[in-house]
Amino acid sequence: MPHATSTVRPGTIVTNDGTEIYYKDWGEGPPVVFSHGWPLTADAWDDQMVFLASHGYRCIAHDRRGHGRSSQPWNGNEMNT
C-alpha cells in the first residue's frame, strides 16, 4: 500500500449561530467527505483517510457539533443538525 505523502490540515469553520466545527483535510484530488456517527469524532476515519489520500483523493472529516473538538452548544446537538 502506498504511503500518504501529504499531512493533515486541521481547521475550524464557524456556523451562522457561532458554533465552531472542527475538520481535518488530507490529500489532493477529488473530495471524499466523512461524517461520523454518535458518539465518535473525525478520528474514526483516519485509516480510511490516509489510504484514500495516498491514492489521489482529498479526504475531509469533521467533528459534528457537540462532539470532539467542535463547540459544545446547548442547542442543535441532535444528529439531524
PDB file of N, CA and C in Angstrom:
ATOM      1  N   MET A   1       0.849  -1.184   0.000  1.00  0.00           N
ATOM      2  CA  MET A   1       0.000   0.000   0.000  1.00  0.00           C
ATOM      3  C   MET A   1       0.887   1.237   0.000  1.00  0.00           C
ATOM      4  N   PRO A   2       0.643   2.217  -0.855  1.00  0.00           N
ATOM      5  CA  PRO A   2       1.415   3.456  -0.846  1.00  0.00           C
ATOM      6  C   PRO A   2       1.200   4.224   0.450  1.00  0.00           C
ATOM      7  N   HIS A   3       2.197   5.015   0.804  1.00  0.00           N
ATOM      8  CA  HIS A   3       2.088   5.858   1.996  1.00  0.00           C
ATOM      9  C   HIS A   3       1.526   7.213   1.610  1.00  0.00           C
ATOM     10  N   ALA A   4       0.733   7.794   2.507  1.00  0.00           N
ATOM     11  CA  ALA A   4       0.213   9.144   2.271  1.00  0.00           C
ATOM     12  C   ALA A   4       1.375  10.119   2.275  1.00  0.00           C
ATOM     13  N   THR A   5       1.455  10.942   1.260  1.00  0.00           N
ATOM     14  CA  THR A   5       2.560  11.885   1.169  1.00  0.00           C
ATOM     15  C   THR A   5       2.199  13.252   1.717  1.00  0.00           C
ATOM     16  N   SER A   6       0.934  13.494   1.965  1.00  0.00           N
ATOM     17  CA  SER A   6       0.529  14.794   2.488  1.00  0.00           C
ATOM     18  C   SER A   6       0.257  14.690   3.978  1.00  0.00           C
ATOM     19  N   THR A   7       0.252  15.823   4.619  1.00  0.00           N
ATOM     20  CA  THR A   7      -0.049  15.860   6.045  1.00  0.00           C
ATOM     21  C   THR A   7      -1.444  16.422   6.244  1.00  0.00           C
ATOM     22  N   VAL A   8      -1.989  16.127   7.390  1.00  0.00           N
ATOM     23  CA  VAL A   8      -3.334  16.598   7.699  1.00  0.00           C
ATOM     24  C   VAL A   8      -3.325  18.112   7.877  1.00  0.00           C
ATOM     25  N   ARG A   9      -4.367  18.756   7.362  1.00  0.00           N
ATOM     26  CA  ARG A   9      -4.548  20.197   7.530  1.00  0.00           C
ATOM     27  C   ARG A   9      -5.793  20.391   8.392  1.00  0.00           C
ATOM     28  N   PRO A  10      -5.622  20.570   9.705  1.00  0.00           N
ATOM     29  CA  PRO A  10      -6.799  20.783  10.555  1.00  0.00           C
ATOM     30  C   PRO A  10      -7.261  22.231  10.487  1.00  0.00           C
ATOM     31  N   GLY A  11      -8.500  22.451  10.849  1.00  0.00           N
ATOM     32  CA  GLY A  11      -9.028  23.809  10.891  1.00  0.00           C
ATOM     33  C   GLY A  11     -10.402  23.823  11.520  1.00  0.00           C
ATOM     34  N   THR A  12     -10.998  24.999  11.553  1.00  0.00           N
ATOM     35  CA  THR A  12     -12.370  25.138  12.032  1.00  0.00           C
ATOM     36  C   THR A  12     -13.126  26.076  11.102  1.00  0.00           C
ATOM     37  N   ILE A  13     -14.418  25.863  11.025  1.00  0.00           N
ATOM     38  CA  ILE A  13     -15.313  26.809  10.379  1.00  0.00           C
ATOM     39  C   ILE A  13     -16.323  27.236  11.433  1.00  0.00           C
ATOM     40  N   VAL A  14     -16.899  28.409  11.257  1.00  0.00           N
ATOM     41  CA  VAL A  14     -17.884  28.920  12.208  1.00  0.00           C
ATOM     42  C   VAL A  14     -19.233  29.002  11.497  1.00  0.00           C
ATOM     43  N   THR A  15     -20.244  28.386  12.096  1.00  0.00           N
ATOM     44  CA  THR A  15     -21.587  28.395  11.516  1.00  0.00           C
ATOM     45  C   THR A  15     -22.287  29.716  11.824  1.00  0.00           C
ATOM     46  N   ASN A  16     -23.448  29.927  11.231  1.00  0.00           N
ATOM     47  CA  ASN A  16     -24.204  31.167  11.440  1.00  0.00           C
ATOM     48  C   ASN A  16     -24.551  31.416  12.896  1.00  0.00           C
ATOM     49  N   ASP A  17     -24.721  30.354  13.687  1.00  0.00           N
ATOM     50  CA  ASP A  17     -25.060  30.537  15.105  1.00  0.00           C
ATOM     51  C   ASP A  17     -23.826  30.617  16.002  1.00  0.00           C
ATOM     52  N   GLY A  18     -22.631  30.699  15.397  1.00  0.00           N
ATOM     53  CA  GLY A  18     -21.400  30.863  16.160  1.00  0.00           C
ATOM     54  C   GLY A  18     -20.732  29.574  16.598  1.00  0.00           C
ATOM     55  N   THR A  19     -21.288  28.430  16.238  1.00  0.00           N
ATOM     56  CA  THR A  19     -20.695  27.142  16.593  1.00  0.00           C
ATOM     57  C   THR A  19     -19.451  26.898  15.749  1.00  0.00           C
ATOM     58  N   GLU A  20     -18.350  26.522  16.396  1.00  0.00           N
ATOM     59  CA  GLU A  20     -17.128  26.166  15.679  1.00  0.00           C
ATOM     60  C   GLU A  20     -17.153  24.677  15.369  1.00  0.00           C
ATOM     61  N   ILE A  21     -16.947  24.350  14.100  1.00  0.00           N
ATOM     62  CA  ILE A  21     -16.904  22.962  13.651  1.00  0.00           C
ATOM     63  C   ILE A  21     -15.466  22.645  13.244  1.00  0.00           C
ATOM     64  N   TYR A  22     -14.877  21.682  13.942  1.00  0.00           N
ATOM     65  CA  TYR A  22     -13.507  21.245  13.649  1.00  0.00           C
ATOM     66  C   TYR A  22     -13.525  20.310  12.439  1.00  0.00           C
ATOM     67  N   TYR A  23     -12.491  20.416  11.605  1.00  0.00           N
ATOM     68  CA  TYR A  23     -12.338  19.478  10.493  1.00  0.00           C
ATOM     69  C   TYR A  23     -10.867  19.184  10.266  1.00  0.00           C
ATOM     70  N   LYS A  24     -10.610  18.088   9.570  1.00  0.00           N
ATOM     71  CA  LYS A  24      -9.264  17.802   9.081  1.00  0.00           C
ATOM     72  C   LYS A  24      -9.363  17.448   7.610  1.00  0.00           C
ATOM     73  N   ASP A  25      -8.316  17.793   6.893  1.00  0.00           N
ATOM     74  CA  ASP A  25      -8.319  17.771   5.440  1.00  0.00           C
ATOM     75  C   ASP A  25      -6.995  17.155   4.992  1.00  0.00           C
ATOM     76  N   TRP A  26      -7.065  16.025   4.299  1.00  0.00           N
ATOM     77  CA  TRP A  26      -5.870  15.318   3.834  1.00  0.00           C
ATOM     78  C   TRP A  26      -5.920  15.140   2.329  1.00  0.00           C
ATOM     79  N   GLY A  27      -4.781  15.265   1.680  1.00  0.00           N
ATOM     80  CA  GLY A  27      -4.642  14.890   0.284  1.00  0.00           C
ATOM     81  C   GLY A  27      -5.102  15.932  -0.714  1.00  0.00           C
ATOM     82  N   GLU A  28      -4.935  15.561  -1.980  1.00  0.00           N
ATOM     83  CA  GLU A  28      -5.311  16.398  -3.119  1.00  0.00           C
ATOM     84  C   GLU A  28      -6.069  15.522  -4.101  1.00  0.00           C
ATOM     85  N   GLY A  29      -7.008  16.102  -4.811  1.00  0.00           N
ATOM     86  CA  GLY A  29      -7.758  15.356  -5.816  1.00  0.00           C
ATOM     87  C   GLY A  29      -9.245  15.457  -5.570  1.00  0.00           C
ATOM     88  N   PRO A  30     -10.012  14.538  -6.147  1.00  0.00           N
ATOM     89  CA  PRO A  30     -11.461  14.564  -5.936  1.00  0.00           C
ATOM     90  C   PRO A  30     -11.782  14.421  -4.442  1.00  0.00           C
ATOM     91  N   PRO A  31     -12.730  15.205  -3.933  1.00  0.00           N
ATOM     92  CA  PRO A  31     -13.004  15.163  -2.490  1.00  0.00           C
ATOM     93  C   PRO A  31     -13.881  13.981  -2.074  1.00  0.00           C
ATOM     94  N   VAL A  32     -13.566  13.451  -0.896  1.00  0.00           N
ATOM     95  CA  VAL A  32     -14.387  12.452  -0.217  1.00  0.00           C
ATOM     96  C   VAL A  32     -14.652  13.015   1.176  1.00  0.00           C
ATOM     97  N   VAL A  33     -15.926  13.131   1.557  1.00  0.00           N
ATOM     98  CA  VAL A  33     -16.292  13.712   2.855  1.00  0.00           C
ATOM     99  C   VAL A  33     -16.763  12.597   3.784  1.00  0.00           C
ATOM    100  N   PHE A  34     -16.216  12.592   5.005  1.00  0.00           N
ATOM    101  CA  PHE A  34     -16.547  11.593   6.017  1.00  0.00           C
ATOM    102  C   PHE A  34     -17.320  12.260   7.149  1.00  0.00           C
ATOM    103  N   SER A  35     -18.426  11.651   7.558  1.00  0.00           N
ATOM    104  CA  SER A  35     -19.227  12.163   8.664  1.00  0.00           C
ATOM    105  C   SER A  35     -19.462  11.024   9.651  1.00  0.00           C
ATOM    106  N   HIS A  36     -18.986  11.196  10.870  1.00  0.00           N
ATOM    107  CA  HIS A  36     -19.058  10.132  11.874  1.00  0.00           C
ATOM    108  C   HIS A  36     -20.443  10.028  12.493  1.00  0.00           C
ATOM    109  N   GLY A  37     -20.696   8.910  13.136  1.00  0.00           N
ATOM    110  CA  GLY A  37     -21.927   8.703  13.896  1.00  0.00           C
ATOM    111  C   GLY A  37     -21.728   9.084  15.351  1.00  0.00           C
ATOM    112  N   TRP A  38     -22.760   8.876  16.131  1.00  0.00           N
ATOM    113  CA  TRP A  38     -22.703   9.197  17.553  1.00  0.00           C
ATOM    114  C   TRP A  38     -22.028   8.060  18.266  1.00  0.00           C
ATOM    115  N   PRO A  39     -21.161   8.241  19.231  1.00  0.00           N
ATOM    116  CA  PRO A  39     -20.559   9.454  19.774  1.00  0.00           C
ATOM    117  C   PRO A  39     -19.114   9.621  19.329  1.00  0.00           C
ATOM    118  N   LEU A  40     -18.789   9.365  18.098  1.00  0.00           N
ATOM    119  CA  LEU A  40     -17.411   9.361  17.621  1.00  0.00           C
ATOM    120  C   LEU A  40     -16.930  10.761  17.241  1.00  0.00           C
ATOM    121  N   THR A  41     -15.734  10.820  16.630  1.00  0.00           N
ATOM    122  CA  THR A  41     -15.155  12.058  16.115  1.00  0.00           C
ATOM    123  C   THR A  41     -14.581  11.785  14.729  1.00  0.00           C
ATOM    124  N   ALA A  42     -14.013  12.808  14.121  1.00  0.00           N
ATOM    125  CA  ALA A  42     -13.368  12.658  12.818  1.00  0.00           C
ATOM    126  C   ALA A  42     -12.241  11.635  12.858  1.00  0.00           C
ATOM    127  N   ASP A  43     -11.648  11.431  14.024  1.00  0.00           N
ATOM    128  CA  ASP A  43     -10.540  10.480  14.154  1.00  0.00           C
ATOM    129  C   ASP A  43     -10.945   9.058  13.788  1.00  0.00           C
ATOM    130  N   ALA A  44     -12.226   8.745  13.841  1.00  0.00           N
ATOM    131  CA  ALA A  44     -12.698   7.403  13.496  1.00  0.00           C
ATOM    132  C   ALA A  44     -12.362   7.044  12.048  1.00  0.00           C
ATOM    133  N   TRP A  45     -12.130   8.049  11.212  1.00  0.00           N
ATOM    134  CA  TRP A  45     -11.893   7.829   9.785  1.00  0.00           C
ATOM    135  C   TRP A  45     -10.419   7.883   9.389  1.00  0.00           C
ATOM    136  N   ASP A  46      -9.505   8.033  10.338  1.00  0.00           N
ATOM    137  CA  ASP A  46      -8.091   8.232   9.995  1.00  0.00           C
ATOM    138  C   ASP A  46      -7.536   7.172   9.043  1.00  0.00           C
ATOM    139  N   ASP A  47      -7.764   5.897   9.316  1.00  0.00           N
ATOM    140  CA  ASP A  47      -7.205   4.847   8.454  1.00  0.00           C
ATOM    141  C   ASP A  47      -7.722   4.962   7.023  1.00  0.00           C
ATOM    142  N   GLN A  48      -9.007   5.192   6.872  1.00  0.00           N
ATOM    143  CA  GLN A  48      -9.585   5.325   5.535  1.00  0.00           C
ATOM    144  C   GLN A  48      -9.074   6.581   4.840  1.00  0.00           C
ATOM    145  N   MET A  49      -8.929   7.667   5.604  1.00  0.00           N
ATOM    146  CA  MET A  49      -8.463   8.923   5.020  1.00  0.00           C
ATOM    147  C   MET A  49      -7.026   8.807   4.527  1.00  0.00           C
ATOM    148  N   VAL A  50      -6.160   8.192   5.318  1.00  0.00           N
ATOM    149  CA  VAL A  50      -4.761   8.019   4.906  1.00  0.00           C
ATOM    150  C   VAL A  50      -4.696   7.161   3.644  1.00  0.00           C
ATOM    151  N   PHE A  51      -5.445   6.076   3.626  1.00  0.00           N
ATOM    152  CA  PHE A  51      -5.442   5.191   2.461  1.00  0.00           C
ATOM    153  C   PHE A  51      -5.896   5.930   1.208  1.00  0.00           C
ATOM    154  N   LEU A  52      -7.043   6.594   1.278  1.00  0.00           N
ATOM    155  CA  LEU A  52      -7.568   7.281   0.098  1.00  0.00           C
ATOM    156  C   LEU A  52      -6.700   8.466  -0.315  1.00  0.00           C
ATOM    157  N   ALA A  53      -6.157   9.203   0.658  1.00  0.00           N
ATOM    158  CA  ALA A  53      -5.267  10.328   0.321  1.00  0.00           C
ATOM    159  C   ALA A  53      -4.030   9.827  -0.415  1.00  0.00           C
ATOM    160  N   SER A  54      -3.538   8.651  -0.037  1.00  0.00           N
ATOM    161  CA  SER A  54      -2.354   8.100  -0.706  1.00  0.00           C
ATOM    162  C   SER A  54      -2.688   7.575  -2.104  1.00  0.00           C
ATOM    163  N   HIS A  55      -3.970   7.510  -2.432  1.00  0.00           N
ATOM    164  CA  HIS A  55      -4.408   7.060  -3.751  1.00  0.00           C
ATOM    165  C   HIS A  55      -5.056   8.183  -4.563  1.00  0.00           C
ATOM    166  N   GLY A  56      -4.721   9.426  -4.235  1.00  0.00           N
ATOM    167  CA  GLY A  56      -5.114  10.547  -5.077  1.00  0.00           C
ATOM    168  C   GLY A  56      -6.432  11.221  -4.759  1.00  0.00           C
ATOM    169  N   TYR A  57      -6.927  11.058  -3.532  1.00  0.00           N
ATOM    170  CA  TYR A  57      -8.171  11.717  -3.141  1.00  0.00           C
ATOM    171  C   TYR A  57      -7.920  12.756  -2.058  1.00  0.00           C
ATOM    172  N   ARG A  58      -8.759  13.755  -2.023  1.00  0.00           N
ATOM    173  CA  ARG A  58      -8.777  14.725  -0.925  1.00  0.00           C
ATOM    174  C   ARG A  58      -9.822  14.229   0.070  1.00  0.00           C
ATOM    175  N   CYS A  59      -9.423  14.042   1.321  1.00  0.00           N
ATOM    176  CA  CYS A  59     -10.308  13.480   2.342  1.00  0.00           C
ATOM    177  C   CYS A  59     -10.570  14.515   3.424  1.00  0.00           C
ATOM    178  N   ILE A  60     -11.842  14.754   3.703  1.00  0.00           N
ATOM    179  CA  ILE A  60     -12.251  15.762   4.680  1.00  0.00           C
ATOM    180  C   ILE A  60     -13.178  15.088   5.686  1.00  0.00           C
ATOM    181  N   ALA A  61     -12.862  15.233   6.970  1.00  0.00           N
ATOM    182  CA  ALA A  61     -13.721  14.708   8.037  1.00  0.00           C
ATOM    183  C   ALA A  61     -13.918  15.806   9.068  1.00  0.00           C
ATOM    184  N   HIS A  62     -15.086  15.818   9.685  1.00  0.00           N
ATOM    185  CA  HIS A  62     -15.377  16.846  10.688  1.00  0.00           C
ATOM    186  C   HIS A  62     -15.850  16.201  11.980  1.00  0.00           C
ATOM    187  N   ASP A  63     -15.689  16.944  13.076  1.00  0.00           N
ATOM    188  CA  ASP A  63     -16.317  16.574  14.342  1.00  0.00           C
ATOM    189  C   ASP A  63     -17.682  17.244  14.341  1.00  0.00           C
ATOM    190  N   ARG A  64     -18.735  16.452  14.431  1.00  0.00           N
ATOM    191  CA  ARG A  64     -20.087  17.021  14.443  1.00  0.00           C
ATOM    192  C   ARG A  64     -20.242  17.979  15.613  1.00  0.00           C
ATOM    193  N   ARG A  65     -21.158  18.905  15.502  1.00  0.00           N
ATOM    194  CA  ARG A  65     -21.425  19.859  16.587  1.00  0.00           C
ATOM    195  C   ARG A  65     -21.724  19.063  17.852  1.00  0.00           C
ATOM    196  N   GLY A  66     -21.099  19.474  18.963  1.00  0.00           N
ATOM    197  CA  GLY A  66     -21.275  18.783  20.231  1.00  0.00           C
ATOM    198  C   GLY A  66     -20.365  17.579  20.413  1.00  0.00           C
ATOM    199  N   HIS A  67     -19.481  17.305  19.457  1.00  0.00           N
ATOM    200  CA  HIS A  67     -18.576  16.162  19.526  1.00  0.00           C
ATOM    201  C   HIS A  67     -17.126  16.629  19.400  1.00  0.00           C
ATOM    202  N   GLY A  68     -16.227  15.897  20.052  1.00  0.00           N
ATOM    203  CA  GLY A  68     -14.790  16.095  19.875  1.00  0.00           C
ATOM    204  C   GLY A  68     -14.335  17.522  20.056  1.00  0.00           C
ATOM    205  N   ARG A  69     -13.643  18.051  19.043  1.00  0.00           N
ATOM    206  CA  ARG A  69     -13.041  19.385  19.109  1.00  0.00           C
ATOM    207  C   ARG A  69     -13.965  20.483  18.610  1.00  0.00           C
ATOM    208  N   SER A  70     -15.175  20.136  18.194  1.00  0.00           N
ATOM    209  CA  SER A  70     -16.163  21.153  17.815  1.00  0.00           C
ATOM    210  C   SER A  70     -16.795  21.737  19.068  1.00  0.00           C
ATOM    211  N   SER A  71     -17.443  22.896  18.907  1.00  0.00           N
ATOM    212  CA  SER A  71     -18.121  23.537  20.041  1.00  0.00           C
ATOM    213  C   SER A  71     -19.150  22.595  20.651  1.00  0.00           C
ATOM    214  N   GLN A  72     -19.431  22.840  21.918  1.00  0.00           N
ATOM    215  CA  GLN A  72     -20.405  22.043  22.670  1.00  0.00           C
ATOM    216  C   GLN A  72     -21.613  22.921  23.022  1.00  0.00           C
ATOM    217  N   PRO A  73     -22.374  23.391  22.030  1.00  0.00           N
ATOM    218  CA  PRO A  73     -23.501  24.287  22.323  1.00  0.00           C
ATOM    219  C   PRO A  73     -24.647  23.536  23.008  1.00  0.00           C
ATOM    220  N   TRP A  74     -25.494  24.292  23.681  1.00  0.00           N
ATOM    221  CA  TRP A  74     -26.661  23.703  24.343  1.00  0.00           C
ATOM    222  C   TRP A  74     -27.693  23.231  23.338  1.00  0.00           C
ATOM    223  N   ASN A  75     -27.818  23.924  22.219  1.00  0.00           N
ATOM    224  CA  ASN A  75     -28.854  23.619  21.234  1.00  0.00           C
ATOM    225  C   ASN A  75     -28.246  23.082  19.951  1.00  0.00           C
ATOM    226  N   GLY A  76     -29.054  22.339  19.211  1.00  0.00           N
ATOM    227  CA  GLY A  76     -28.635  21.888  17.889  1.00  0.00           C
ATOM    228  C   GLY A  76     -27.734  20.677  17.890  1.00  0.00           C
ATOM    229  N   ASN A  77     -27.752  19.877  18.940  1.00  0.00           N
ATOM    230  CA  ASN A  77     -26.862  18.719  19.015  1.00  0.00           C
ATOM    231  C   ASN A  77     -27.490  17.424  18.521  1.00  0.00           C
ATOM    232  N   GLU A  78     -28.730  17.481  18.045  1.00  0.00           N
ATOM    233  CA  GLU A  78     -29.334  16.263  17.529  1.00  0.00           C
ATOM    234  C   GLU A  78     -28.635  15.863  16.228  1.00  0.00           C
ATOM    235  N   MET A  79     -28.699  14.604  15.895  1.00  0.00           N
ATOM    236  CA  MET A  79     -27.959  14.097  14.736  1.00  0.00           C
ATOM    237  C   MET A  79     -28.490  14.633  13.408  1.00  0.00           C
ATOM    238  N   ASN A  80     -29.662  15.259  13.396  1.00  0.00           N
ATOM    239  CA  ASN A  80     -30.202  15.830  12.161  1.00  0.00           C
ATOM    240  C   ASN A  80     -29.639  17.208  11.851  1.00  0.00           C
ATOM    241  N   THR A  81     -28.869  17.790  12.770  1.00  0.00           N
ATOM    242  CA  THR A  81     -28.336  19.135  12.568  1.00  0.00           C
ATOM    243  C   THR A  81     -26.978  19.066  11.910  1.00  0.00           C
TER     244      THR A  81
END
